[in-house]
Amino acid sequence: MHTVVRRLLAAVPLVLVVVSATFFLSLASNVDPAEIILGGNATQEQVDALRTDLGLDRPAFEQYWSWLSGLFQGDLGQSLYTRAEVTDLFTGALPVTLSLAVGGLLIGVILGVGMGVLAATTAGSRTDRGIIMVSTAGQAAPSFFVGMLVIYVFALQLGWFPATGYTSLAESPGGWLRSLVLPSFALGLGVAAALSRQARSSMVIALQRDYTRTALSKGLSRRRVVLKHAARNAASPVVTSVSFQVAQLLGGAIVIERLFALPGLGSLTIDAVLRYDPYIIQAVVLFAVVVVVVVNLLVDLSYTWLNPKVRTA
Amino acid sequence: MSAAAGRSRFVARALRQRGMLVWSGIVLLIALASVCAPLLTDFDPNVGVFGDSMAAPSAEHWLGADRYGRDVLTRVLYGGQVALLAAVEAVAIALALGVPLGLVAGYVSGWFDKIVMRVVDGVMSVPFLVLAIAVIAAIGPGLANAMAVVGVVYAMSVLRLVRGEVLSAKEELYVDGLKVSGVSGPKILFGHILRNIAPPVIVQATLMFATAIVAEATLSYLGLGVPQPTASWGSMLSDAQHTIRENFFFVIPPGVAIFLTVLGVNQIGEGLRDLFSREIAVGRLGLNVVHPAPRGQGEPVVEPGEPDRPVALEVEGLSVSFPHQDAGRVTVVRDVSLRLHRGEVLCLVGESGSGKSVTAMSMLGLVSHPGTVTAASIRIGDDEISGLDFAGMRSIRGNRVGVVFQDPLGSLNPTFTVGNQMREAITAHRDVSRAEADRIAVELFERVGIPRAAERLADYPFQFSGGMAQRVMIAMALSCDPDVLVADEPTTALDVTVQQQVLDLLVSLRDERGMAVLLITHDLGVVAEVADSVAVMYAGQLVETGPVSEVFTRPRHPYTQGLLDSVPRNELATGPLASIPGVVPQPADWPDGCHFADRCPFAVDACGGEPVPLVLLPDRTRGVRCVRSGELDLPGLGDHGPGTEPVREHADSHVEAGRP
Ligand code: SF4
């Protein structure tokens, strides 16, 4: 517990630096939100008035300071357009993105690790080659292309799942699940492809180790040798690669939300970029960095669990 | 290997990878078609003919026309230009930024390195698409901007790679004792580094090229890349999505274009990676079936022990072969026959490369995958075990045959407690409760001399010293009271002080339980001390077997004599044999005639040509494989008679620390 707190505190500077860099980047931008909001016909007076109203005429450091101090009070600022609180927008969009990301991760991990382990235990066989082929193809197909294919087959042709849209969990748990199946699959396939390769190669290494030979020499079953002795040793690199994949998933979710018209953080982000709404973008970056930091911490903790040498040292 | 030879081997290997050539062809074709798009089609990619809206594929529009009446094939070709240009931009930026910064960061180290690595960590902590979007939000959409961001992100991983390479190169040069100082210092270093760094960077750049194509498509799909109506594979997919309900077909051309290009470039990258390093295939896990060979045609079985004791292990005509790049298959163990009685210790001796370990492992189906094992017969007691499947073998392994390996710490699973590993060895063959298994484990630990046995069950292997870990392995091998104990160099990895104790333990366990021990070793001191009989192996064959006292005092094979000559200096354990210059040749180079001929001081013409058979001496207790064995008069061990005076230096101290 002690280490967790210490590690989280240690990550604060990193988060601050990244977020501040984003803030100054947007300040340095030559895009003027006031001009965009008012459109081409506005007079200079109108633009100036709006700039004052939005606080954009203040010195850069003052803007930064008021934003930063708001941040520590849980205030992420407002949308320059709708004047909605960014915190509120986030609260609405977060469950969608989290559902999607968890769904994608689950499909990716289960499918990926399963295929990887199967391929490793049959290395060199036809099954192995088949799995390698599938994961190679899975890595090459962009998620939105896969998404369109599954929409066509499973939504438009077979009618099993809705093509687009989101049903919240509170509204209908069954509908929620159905609305997530296709997006999660489209998002998770790439993860599965990457993980299966990692799982295969670290499993192949573990299976060649002396302790695997010892396990076999004791007369243990194949299942026990693979799933107990080799798997525990092969897990660390796979866990690392899962953590990379989580970062990928956050980016991937943006695309998938757009494709399936899900009202999540991704849709929020794209809209914000297209009309230039800086506080929303900063909030998204902040969120992404925090997720990455937390995931990395979890991964480090899992090493401790996976490797007794670290644990007892 | 000279540089030129290395290069030509590399080219030969590249040519052998047909897959990579095919994919290179496909990618080249796509690139050419895109570049030559204006020559291949007359349509304008961005302006359509209204009447052709949503036209099906036809002679005019091969892939149809989209909702604005624009020719799809034309747009795919022009889209290819966008994709390739974008990928080139990103990769070029990544290399231009990443390589020099990585070189400098790794070379100067210190505060510069620290700052650079912080920046890398910062950039890499933001998911790349999120970062790209944040930057595009600030500097405005547009493909050039977008791909510059992608390039900068990629530069971080290139930087890391290069920096790591520089650090290890510095280390290596330092270790090699090369002087890294003065003017020539950086020169040597960078020359060395550039040689090492080129392969991984090329592979990485290729793989990045593929992801950059996906990145371009993604950004354009989201409307953040090329502006409408410019054709890009991503924006085409976005258009196709609008009309997916009317006509699904338009999804296919741009999707397939991305898929094929990315797949192709990835395959080239993988192919390159394979060229630089090769992964070994392990095959079907854990069983290498012993295939039957015709009986009675092999060489005679020598009976060195006491024939009235029951036979514990008998091997007849065991051979092991592996596929080989040039020679088809090579036989690494040829026609080995052994007989071992209960209560006896048989030592299998030879230099490394003689095939002694493979012989032992192959009996239990533990030879690694591409190897093929054949035997006329392998019997444990009265039971034939050759040809058994995995399930059949399970009831033999750990149950009737226990195995102790050379490196005890590597042979124990580092992630489980020794108690856990003991318990599963016991419950694999006996129907006992957990508590009962623990009790048995403690008993065995006490028997093999592990202090505080009950407590130590909860410890992990790394908490044991080498000697103690080997005692754990021995306890584990004994857990089901086997008939035969196979010990593969059980003392080699241990401290000299501990070796003696482990040997004594093995011998006393043999005395107490009456099991047979097959001990594989290269240490003739060990043989002299513990063995009843000895089988000397050279280059995959038995060359001499018999009772240890006779073989050591009256050897009949020049190789045995050579080994014995090396004993006083214990050369077999420490390095090359002064008495027999040279090393065991590679299996592919073994001659038809005597395998030892090129190192044998007594070799004559008759030794080459025909295979030399193993000949039984009249009393059937000894066998020898040498055409001149009858005429040679070999002196044997001389003053160092076995059993009289211990050959190896004994440690006075028999104390071993329980914990490191
Ligand atoms: S057969 Fe010839 S070469 Fe071989 S060991 Fe005997 S004497 Fe030496």
Tab-separated table of N, CA and C in Angstrom, chain B residues 132-258:
chain	number	residue	atom	x	y	z
B	132	ALA	N	-1.713	12.963	-30.968
B	132	ALA	CA	-1.847	13.495	-32.324
B	132	ALA	C	-3.041	14.439	-32.374
B	133	ILE	N	-4.129	14.028	-31.741
B	133	ILE	CA	-5.336	14.850	-31.770
B	133	ILE	C	-5.110	16.170	-31.035
B	134	ALA	N	-4.425	16.098	-29.893
B	134	ALA	CA	-4.172	17.323	-29.135
B	134	ALA	C	-3.342	18.303	-29.954
B	135	VAL	N	-2.330	17.783	-30.628
B	135	VAL	CA	-1.473	18.672	-31.414
B	135	VAL	C	-2.214	19.218	-32.629
B	136	ILE	N	-2.981	18.337	-33.255
B	136	ILE	CA	-3.731	18.790	-34.431
B	136	ILE	C	-4.737	19.857	-34.021
B	137	ALA	N	-5.321	19.693	-32.824
B	137	ALA	CA	-6.267	20.692	-32.333
B	137	ALA	C	-5.588	22.050	-32.268
B	138	ALA	N	-4.328	22.044	-31.871
B	138	ALA	CA	-3.634	23.313	-31.706
B	138	ALA	C	-3.127	23.876	-33.031
B	139	ILE	N	-2.551	23.015	-33.870
B	139	ILE	CA	-1.930	23.546	-35.082
B	139	ILE	C	-2.830	23.409	-36.291
B	140	GLY	N	-4.003	22.839	-36.098
B	140	GLY	CA	-4.942	22.733	-37.195
B	140	GLY	C	-4.788	21.439	-37.953
B	141	PRO	N	-5.877	20.934	-38.536
B	141	PRO	CA	-5.825	19.663	-39.256
B	141	PRO	C	-4.953	19.784	-40.491
B	142	GLY	N	-4.707	18.683	-41.113
B	142	GLY	CA	-3.843	18.670	-42.290
B	142	GLY	C	-2.912	17.493	-42.181
B	143	LEU	N	-2.711	16.814	-43.294
B	143	LEU	CA	-1.976	15.571	-43.243
B	143	LEU	C	-0.519	15.756	-42.852
B	144	ALA	N	0.099	16.818	-43.404
B	144	ALA	CA	1.525	17.004	-43.122
B	144	ALA	C	1.728	17.194	-41.617
B	145	ASN	N	0.883	18.016	-41.010
B	145	ASN	CA	0.961	18.218	-39.567
B	145	ASN	C	0.769	16.907	-38.827
B	146	ALA	N	-0.286	16.211	-39.214
B	146	ALA	CA	-0.642	14.984	-38.529
B	146	ALA	C	0.508	13.990	-38.574
B	147	MET	N	1.106	13.825	-39.745
B	147	MET	CA	2.150	12.814	-39.862
B	147	MET	C	3.434	13.264	-39.176
B	148	ALA	N	3.624	14.590	-39.086
B	148	ALA	CA	4.790	15.061	-38.339
B	148	ALA	C	4.668	14.622	-36.881
B	149	VAL	N	3.453	14.739	-36.338
B	149	VAL	CA	3.227	14.290	-34.965
B	149	VAL	C	3.518	12.793	-34.844
B	150	VAL	N	2.986	12.040	-35.806
B	150	VAL	CA	3.228	10.591	-35.787
B	150	VAL	C	4.731	10.324	-35.816
B	151	GLY	N	5.433	11.066	-36.662
B	151	GLY	CA	6.880	10.884	-36.768
B	151	GLY	C	7.577	11.159	-35.458
B	152	VAL	N	7.172	12.228	-34.772
B	152	VAL	CA	7.809	12.562	-33.500
B	152	VAL	C	7.563	11.449	-32.464
B	153	VAL	N	6.343	10.936	-32.440
B	153	VAL	CA	6.057	9.850	-31.494
B	153	VAL	C	6.934	8.636	-31.800
B	154	TYR	N	7.022	8.287	-33.090
B	154	TYR	CA	7.861	7.144	-33.465
B	154	TYR	C	9.323	7.394	-33.118
B	155	ALA	N	9.732	8.647	-33.238
B	155	ALA	CA	11.128	8.964	-32.965
B	155	ALA	C	11.502	8.532	-31.545
B	156	MET	N	10.533	8.603	-30.635
B	156	MET	CA	10.814	8.229	-29.242
B	156	MET	C	11.250	6.766	-29.143
B	157	SER	N	10.534	5.893	-29.866
B	157	SER	CA	10.923	4.483	-29.739
B	157	SER	C	12.226	4.208	-30.482
B	158	VAL	N	12.472	4.929	-31.577
B	158	VAL	CA	13.762	4.773	-32.254
B	158	VAL	C	14.883	5.231	-31.318
B	159	LEU	N	14.628	6.363	-30.667
B	159	LEU	CA	15.618	6.925	-29.748
B	159	LEU	C	15.985	5.906	-28.664
B	160	ARG	N	14.968	5.325	-28.077
B	160	ARG	CA	15.194	4.325	-27.034
B	160	ARG	C	16.038	3.166	-27.528
B	161	LEU	N	15.649	2.688	-28.713
B	161	LEU	CA	16.353	1.546	-29.300
B	161	LEU	C	17.826	1.876	-29.518
B	162	VAL	N	18.074	3.033	-30.144
B	162	VAL	CA	19.449	3.414	-30.466
B	162	VAL	C	20.252	3.634	-29.185
B	163	ARG	N	19.656	4.319	-28.225
B	163	ARG	CA	20.354	4.601	-26.981
B	163	ARG	C	20.757	3.286	-26.282
B	164	GLY	N	19.811	2.359	-26.235
B	164	GLY	CA	20.098	1.064	-25.606
B	164	GLY	C	21.260	0.368	-26.297
B	165	GLU	N	21.258	0.468	-27.620
B	165	GLU	CA	22.307	-0.177	-28.394
B	165	GLU	C	23.668	0.457	-28.110
B	166	VAL	N	23.681	1.780	-28.005
B	166	VAL	CA	24.934	2.475	-27.722
B	166	VAL	C	25.461	2.062	-26.354
B	167	LEU	N	24.557	2.009	-25.377
B	167	LEU	CA	24.996	1.647	-24.031
B	167	LEU	C	25.600	0.256	-24.013
B	168	SER	N	24.949	-0.678	-24.700
B	168	SER	CA	25.492	-2.036	-24.642
B	168	SER	C	26.771	-2.127	-25.462
B	169	ALA	N	26.876	-1.318	-26.526
B	169	ALA	CA	28.116	-1.325	-27.309
B	169	ALA	C	29.279	-0.782	-26.483
B	170	LYS	N	28.995	0.261	-25.706
B	170	LYS	CA	30.039	0.833	-24.853
B	170	LYS	C	30.544	-0.225	-23.868
B	171	GLU	N	29.583	-0.903	-23.285
B	171	GLU	CA	29.879	-1.960	-22.332
B	171	GLU	C	30.770	-3.019	-22.967
B	172	GLU	N	30.332	-3.451	-24.175
B	172	GLU	CA	31.008	-4.520	-24.875
B	172	GLU	C	32.457	-4.141	-25.185
B	173	LEU	N	32.617	-2.927	-25.693
B	173	LEU	CA	33.965	-2.481	-26.040
B	173	LEU	C	34.827	-2.390	-24.795
B	174	TYR	N	34.214	-1.931	-23.730
B	174	TYR	CA	34.933	-1.837	-22.473
B	174	TYR	C	35.385	-3.215	-22.034
B	175	VAL	N	34.435	-4.175	-22.136
B	175	VAL	CA	34.749	-5.541	-21.744
B	175	VAL	C	35.843	-6.120	-22.634
B	176	ASP	N	35.736	-5.829	-23.922
B	176	ASP	CA	36.744	-6.343	-24.851
B	176	ASP	C	38.112	-5.728	-24.628
B	177	GLY	N	38.174	-4.725	-23.790
B	177	GLY	CA	39.450	-4.110	-23.508
B	177	GLY	C	39.900	-3.159	-24.597
B	178	LEU	N	38.989	-2.834	-25.510
B	178	LEU	CA	39.342	-1.876	-26.540
B	178	LEU	C	39.456	-0.512	-25.904
B	179	LYS	N	40.470	0.201	-26.281
B	179	LYS	CA	40.648	1.511	-25.666
B	179	LYS	C	39.687	2.511	-26.288
B	180	VAL	N	38.770	2.991	-25.497
B	180	VAL	CA	37.856	3.999	-26.000
B	180	VAL	C	38.327	5.333	-25.471
B	181	SER	N	39.318	5.885	-26.129
B	181	SER	CA	39.839	7.163	-25.647
B	181	SER	C	40.460	7.885	-26.818
B	182	GLY	N	40.722	9.176	-26.635
B	182	GLY	CA	41.366	9.952	-27.693
B	182	GLY	C	40.478	10.076	-28.908
B	183	VAL	N	41.119	10.397	-30.020
B	183	VAL	CA	40.370	10.664	-31.245
B	183	VAL	C	39.697	9.409	-31.755
B	184	SER	N	40.378	8.269	-31.604
B	184	SER	CA	39.843	7.061	-32.216
B	184	SER	C	38.690	6.484	-31.406
B	185	GLY	N	38.515	6.982	-30.186
B	185	GLY	CA	37.462	6.437	-29.345
B	185	GLY	C	36.093	6.481	-29.983
B	186	PRO	N	35.577	7.697	-30.231
B	186	PRO	CA	34.243	7.787	-30.825
B	186	PRO	C	34.187	7.064	-32.163
B	187	LYS	N	35.304	7.088	-32.888
B	187	LYS	CA	35.316	6.458	-34.205
B	187	LYS	C	35.037	4.956	-34.091
B	188	ILE	N	35.813	4.321	-33.210
B	188	ILE	CA	35.619	2.887	-32.990
B	188	ILE	C	34.194	2.631	-32.530
B	189	LEU	N	33.788	3.443	-31.558
B	189	LEU	CA	32.492	3.237	-30.949
B	189	LEU	C	31.391	3.336	-31.988
B	190	PHE	N	31.416	4.441	-32.786
B	190	PHE	CA	30.316	4.625	-33.725
B	190	PHE	C	30.353	3.601	-34.849
B	191	GLY	N	31.558	3.215	-35.265
B	191	GLY	CA	31.648	2.168	-36.265
B	191	GLY	C	31.005	0.896	-35.758
B	192	HIS	N	31.369	0.545	-34.542
B	192	HIS	CA	30.856	-0.657	-33.905
B	192	HIS	C	29.344	-0.571	-33.747
B	193	ILE	N	28.888	0.597	-33.265
B	193	ILE	CA	27.467	0.768	-33.006
B	193	ILE	C	26.661	0.689	-34.291
B	194	LEU	N	27.149	1.387	-35.320
B	194	LEU	CA	26.363	1.425	-36.552
B	194	LEU	C	26.189	0.029	-37.123
B	195	ARG	N	27.228	-0.794	-36.969
B	195	ARG	CA	27.090	-2.174	-37.435
B	195	ARG	C	26.015	-2.906	-36.646
B	196	ASN	N	26.008	-2.714	-35.335
B	196	ASN	CA	25.059	-3.430	-34.497
B	196	ASN	C	23.646	-2.896	-34.622
B	197	ILE	N	23.587	-1.614	-34.892
B	197	ILE	CA	22.313	-0.952	-34.778
B	197	ILE	C	21.490	-1.067	-36.037
B	198	ALA	N	22.173	-1.232	-37.177
B	198	ALA	CA	21.457	-1.225	-38.450
B	198	ALA	C	20.321	-2.251	-38.487
B	199	PRO	N	20.572	-3.515	-38.132
B	199	PRO	CA	19.459	-4.467	-38.276
B	199	PRO	C	18.203	-4.094	-37.475
B	200	PRO	N	18.315	-3.865	-36.152
B	200	PRO	CA	17.068	-3.555	-35.441
B	200	PRO	C	16.401	-2.277	-35.933
B	201	VAL	N	17.198	-1.284	-36.329
B	201	VAL	CA	16.585	-0.034	-36.782
B	201	VAL	C	15.865	-0.244	-38.116
B	202	ILE	N	16.472	-1.034	-38.986
B	202	ILE	CA	15.803	-1.299	-40.266
B	202	ILE	C	14.480	-2.019	-40.034
B	203	VAL	N	14.519	-3.028	-39.152
B	203	VAL	CA	13.287	-3.764	-38.861
B	203	VAL	C	12.241	-2.823	-38.278
B	204	GLN	N	12.677	-2.024	-37.325
B	204	GLN	CA	11.747	-1.107	-36.663
B	204	GLN	C	11.160	-0.110	-37.665
B	205	ALA	N	12.013	0.408	-38.535
B	205	ALA	CA	11.535	1.390	-39.509
B	205	ALA	C	10.498	0.766	-40.424
B	206	THR	N	10.723	-0.483	-40.816
B	206	THR	CA	9.762	-1.154	-41.696
B	206	THR	C	8.415	-1.305	-40.996
B	207	LEU	N	8.470	-1.770	-39.739
B	207	LEU	CA	7.221	-1.974	-39.013
B	207	LEU	C	6.523	-0.637	-38.760
B	208	MET	N	7.318	0.416	-38.532
B	208	MET	CA	6.727	1.733	-38.317
B	208	MET	C	6.050	2.229	-39.588
B	209	PHE	N	6.656	1.914	-40.717
B	209	PHE	CA	6.072	2.306	-41.994
B	209	PHE	C	4.657	1.753	-42.102
B	210	ALA	N	4.508	0.490	-41.709
B	210	ALA	CA	3.190	-0.140	-41.767
B	210	ALA	C	2.205	0.563	-40.832
B	211	THR	N	2.625	0.842	-39.584
B	211	THR	CA	1.686	1.482	-38.666
B	211	THR	C	1.404	2.908	-39.098
B	212	ALA	N	2.362	3.560	-39.774
B	212	ALA	CA	2.125	4.921	-40.235
B	212	ALA	C	1.025	4.946	-41.290
B	213	ILE	N	0.973	3.898	-42.110
B	213	ILE	CA	-0.095	3.832	-43.117
B	213	ILE	C	-1.447	3.741	-42.426
B	214	VAL	N	-1.506	2.919	-41.377
B	214	VAL	CA	-2.756	2.809	-40.615
B	214	VAL	C	-3.072	4.147	-39.948
B	215	ALA	N	-2.043	4.821	-39.427
B	215	ALA	CA	-2.270	6.095	-38.748
B	215	ALA	C	-2.846	7.119	-39.716
B	216	GLU	N	-2.282	7.162	-40.910
B	216	GLU	CA	-2.798	8.114	-41.905
B	216	GLU	C	-4.263	7.810	-42.195
B	217	ALA	N	-4.557	6.530	-42.420
B	217	ALA	CA	-5.934	6.147	-42.742
B	217	ALA	C	-6.859	6.529	-41.590
B	218	THR	N	-6.396	6.285	-40.358
B	218	THR	CA	-7.226	6.574	-39.184
B	218	THR	C	-7.518	8.067	-39.090
B	219	LEU	N	-6.460	8.879	-39.200
B	219	LEU	CA	-6.649	10.322	-39.078
B	219	LEU	C	-7.532	10.852	-40.206
B	220	SER	N	-7.329	10.342	-41.409
B	220	SER	CA	-8.159	10.806	-42.513
B	220	SER	C	-9.598	10.330	-42.332
B	221	TYR	N	-9.758	9.136	-41.778
B	221	TYR	CA	-11.104	8.630	-41.508
B	221	TYR	C	-11.821	9.560	-40.533
B	222	LEU	N	-11.096	10.042	-39.544
B	222	LEU	CA	-11.694	10.915	-38.534
B	222	LEU	C	-11.861	12.339	-39.042
B	223	GLY	N	-11.371	12.623	-40.246
B	223	GLY	CA	-11.485	13.967	-40.788
B	223	GLY	C	-10.368	14.882	-40.333
B	224	LEU	N	-9.307	14.307	-39.765
B	224	LEU	CA	-8.201	15.124	-39.262
B	224	LEU	C	-6.993	15.076	-40.189
B	225	GLY	N	-7.096	14.281	-41.240
B	225	GLY	CA	-5.953	14.135	-42.140
B	225	GLY	C	-6.144	14.990	-43.375
B	226	VAL	N	-6.200	14.326	-44.527
B	226	VAL	CA	-6.365	15.092	-45.772
B	226	VAL	C	-7.732	15.764	-45.775
B	227	PRO	N	-7.816	16.966	-46.332
B	227	PRO	CA	-9.122	17.621	-46.410
B	227	PRO	C	-9.967	16.984	-47.514
B	228	GLN	N	-11.279	16.997	-47.343
B	228	GLN	CA	-12.154	16.558	-48.426
B	228	GLN	C	-11.953	17.514	-49.602
B	229	PRO	N	-12.122	17.147	-50.831
B	229	PRO	CA	-12.474	15.807	-51.287
B	229	PRO	C	-11.271	14.944	-51.651
B	230	THR	N	-10.072	15.336	-51.227
B	230	THR	CA	-8.882	14.577	-51.625
B	230	THR	C	-9.058	13.097	-51.276
B	231	ALA	N	-8.615	12.241	-52.203
B	231	ALA	CA	-8.770	10.800	-51.981
B	231	ALA	C	-7.701	10.295	-51.024
B	232	SER	N	-8.142	9.599	-50.000
B	232	SER	CA	-7.219	8.876	-49.131
B	232	SER	C	-7.962	7.617	-48.742
B	233	TRP	N	-7.235	6.546	-48.433
B	233	TRP	CA	-7.917	5.289	-48.113
B	233	TRP	C	-8.832	5.476	-46.903
B	234	GLY	N	-8.365	6.288	-45.947
B	234	GLY	CA	-9.175	6.505	-44.747
B	234	GLY	C	-10.434	7.294	-45.044
B	235	SER	N	-10.291	8.372	-45.834
B	235	SER	CA	-11.488	9.172	-46.108
B	235	SER	C	-12.446	8.404	-47.019
B	236	MET	N	-11.898	7.518	-47.856
B	236	MET	CA	-12.778	6.687	-48.684
B	236	MET	C	-13.613	5.765	-47.821
B	237	LEU	N	-12.985	5.222	-46.764
B	237	LEU	CA	-13.738	4.342	-45.869
B	237	LEU	C	-14.822	5.137	-45.154
B	238	SER	N	-14.488	6.385	-44.802
B	238	SER	CA	-15.476	7.227	-44.149
B	238	SER	C	-16.662	7.466	-45.091
B	239	ASP	N	-16.371	7.737	-46.383
B	239	ASP	CA	-17.442	7.895	-47.366
B	239	ASP	C	-18.258	6.620	-47.497
B	240	ALA	N	-17.517	5.493	-47.561
B	240	ALA	CA	-18.188	4.210	-47.767
B	240	ALA	C	-19.131	3.907	-46.607
B	241	GLN	N	-18.749	4.377	-45.407
B	241	GLN	CA	-19.591	4.115	-44.250
B	241	GLN	C	-20.952	4.798	-44.390
B	242	HIS	N	-20.941	5.981	-45.029
B	242	HIS	CA	-22.211	6.695	-45.210
B	242	HIS	C	-23.170	5.910	-46.079
B	243	THR	N	-22.607	5.148	-47.018
B	243	THR	CA	-23.481	4.446	-47.955
B	243	THR	C	-23.499	2.942	-47.680
B	244	ILE	N	-23.122	2.560	-46.451
B	244	ILE	CA	-22.978	1.125	-46.182
B	244	ILE	C	-24.325	0.406	-46.290
B	245	ARG	N	-25.413	1.107	-46.014
B	245	ARG	CA	-26.714	0.451	-46.081
B	245	ARG	C	-27.181	0.262	-47.527
B	246	GLU	N	-26.814	1.213	-48.393
B	246	GLU	CA	-27.216	1.067	-49.795
B	246	GLU	C	-26.304	0.088	-50.515
B	247	ASN	N	-25.010	0.262	-50.355
B	247	ASN	CA	-24.096	-0.633	-51.061
B	247	ASN	C	-22.837	-0.854	-50.225
B	248	PHE	N	-22.725	-2.047	-49.729
B	248	PHE	CA	-21.603	-2.377	-48.856
B	248	PHE	C	-20.286	-2.417	-49.614
B	249	PHE	N	-20.386	-2.671	-50.918
B	249	PHE	CA	-19.179	-2.938	-51.702
B	249	PHE	C	-18.097	-1.867	-51.570
B	250	PHE	N	-18.492	-0.614	-51.399
B	250	PHE	CA	-17.479	0.447	-51.416
B	250	PHE	C	-16.529	0.406	-50.227
B	251	VAL	N	-16.902	-0.378	-49.228
B	251	VAL	CA	-15.995	-0.552	-48.089
B	251	VAL	C	-14.769	-1.358	-48.521
B	252	ILE	N	-15.008	-2.267	-49.456
B	252	ILE	CA	-13.981	-3.264	-49.781
B	252	ILE	C	-12.716	-2.680	-50.433
B	253	PRO	N	-12.822	-1.904	-51.523
B	253	PRO	CA	-11.560	-1.500	-52.181
B	253	PRO	C	-10.579	-0.750	-51.273
B	254	PRO	N	-11.005	0.321	-50.566
B	254	PRO	CA	-10.004	0.989	-49.723
B	254	PRO	C	-9.549	0.103	-48.563
B	255	GLY	N	-10.492	-0.666	-47.985
B	255	GLY	CA	-10.140	-1.553	-46.862
B	255	GLY	C	-9.096	-2.566	-47.280
B	256	VAL	N	-9.330	-3.190	-48.410
B	256	VAL	CA	-8.379	-4.207	-48.869
B	256	VAL	C	-7.037	-3.562	-49.221
B	257	ALA	N	-7.103	-2.358	-49.779
B	257	ALA	CA	-5.854	-1.671	-50.130
B	257	ALA	C	-5.007	-1.450	-48.874
B	258	ILE	N	-5.636	-0.972	-47.786
B	258	ILE	CA	-4.889	-0.764	-46.543
B	258	ILE	C	-4.365	-2.098	-46.034
